[in-house]
Amino acid sequence: MTLNSSLASRLAGWGLLVVLGLNLRPILSSISPLLGEIRQATGLSFQSSALLTSLPVVCMGLVALVGVRVEARLGERRGIALGLIMILLACLARWVLGQASALLVTALLGGAGVALIQTLVPAMIKREFHQRVPVAMGVYSASLMAGGGLAALLSPVVATHFQQWQAGLGVWLLPALGALLLWAWLPLGAARNAQVAPVFKGLRNRRAWLLALYFGLVNCGYMSLVAWLPAYYQQLGWGVLPSGSLLAFMTIFQVLAALLMPVLAQRGSDRRPLLGISLSAQAIGYLGLILAPQALPHVWVALCGFGLGACFALSLLLTLDHHRDPRQAGQLAAFVQGVGFLINAISPWLTGWLRELTGQFVSAWIVLTVTVLAMLLVTRLFSPASCADGPLTSN
């Protein structure tokens, strides 16, 4: 392999991480800034409309839990291609159809597509970027969050231009199509491996469950903020575009944290100090939303975004630390994401329920504050010595 071809191959790998990540959150975050128009057109209640965010996350969890079988049957190339096709079809259906039932079905379809990709990417990162895993995880996480922010910012703009809220949801078929074409053209991704994979024993391993619960709880604030942050500020008198732009502003700090914190993590093996900083930032941000939402809204949103962006990347990196072998690390990451996303799915539904019960969103921010403070204590358990290869799989 020549120097130029080697460099091109490496650039292709980094580029694919970016385009894959960009497609994994618009199916969620495009809903929130248009929620008022969607509810008016479809008659969905606050609690029912929360399903548009919760159902994709449920799919992410359920599909990730069978990630070992997905990888064995499809392989990375076909599995990720199928995921992109499902996202594309979900966005297309959202543009063409406008009924509540269609939105719920596309939430399931798009969520399953996102789940396929998220299940297969961590093992690919562990294999293809074995000397730069923290940085690669940061690039992937930052791209994922950037896609969510762009959707929150641009969906109302597209909807206004076409004078149709469906267009704001459906336009995200274009990046899915672009990613699918790029994925088919570039050679990254392993073919199906006929070799029998080790049997994952996560259901019987307390460490795997601890990692899964930790991943779910440190990241559950993202789903609540994506679903309800614009609605919260609209309730406080903000317009649709300004409230939606808050999610885009939050994404800037998510991306910065997802890039910066894994780079810092590359310098050592102890993830606890950086996780402690990230959880503290979340807690301060939620307290600001509770106590002074109008005073410094961008500060509180920035702190929430920084904490959430860092926690997503670092908690996945913490999971990959538990195995040197890419396939076994991928199996553990799939289990952790599966349980974690099922926990995440409860978050926007719970927020919507609390909003209908109390008439305001403050109670939800209180629950999130208590949760991240509790996770600060749990973080102490993840010493580098405890992350050595353990009995999570067997041949």
XYZ file of C-alpha atoms in Angstrom, residues 20-21 23-24 63 79-85 87 112-122 140 337:
26
model
C -22.609 8.013 10.078
C -22.822 10.027 13.281
C -27.553 10.648 10.694
C -28.245 9.231 14.162
C -32.042 -3.818 18.748
C -26.042 -4.008 8.876
C -25.032 -0.354 8.644
C -26.365 -0.085 5.076
C -29.710 -1.486 6.226
C -29.793 1.022 9.084
C -29.259 3.947 6.715
C -32.002 2.672 4.384
C -33.641 6.059 8.364
C -34.499 0.650 14.460
C -32.227 2.010 11.737
C -30.341 4.193 14.208
C -30.051 1.226 16.554
C -28.474 -1.002 13.885
C -25.768 1.564 13.214
C -25.115 2.366 16.875
C -24.828 -1.342 17.672
C -22.161 -1.985 15.040
C -20.031 1.182 15.152
C -18.252 0.684 18.557
C -18.130 9.776 16.320
C -26.348 0.692 24.943
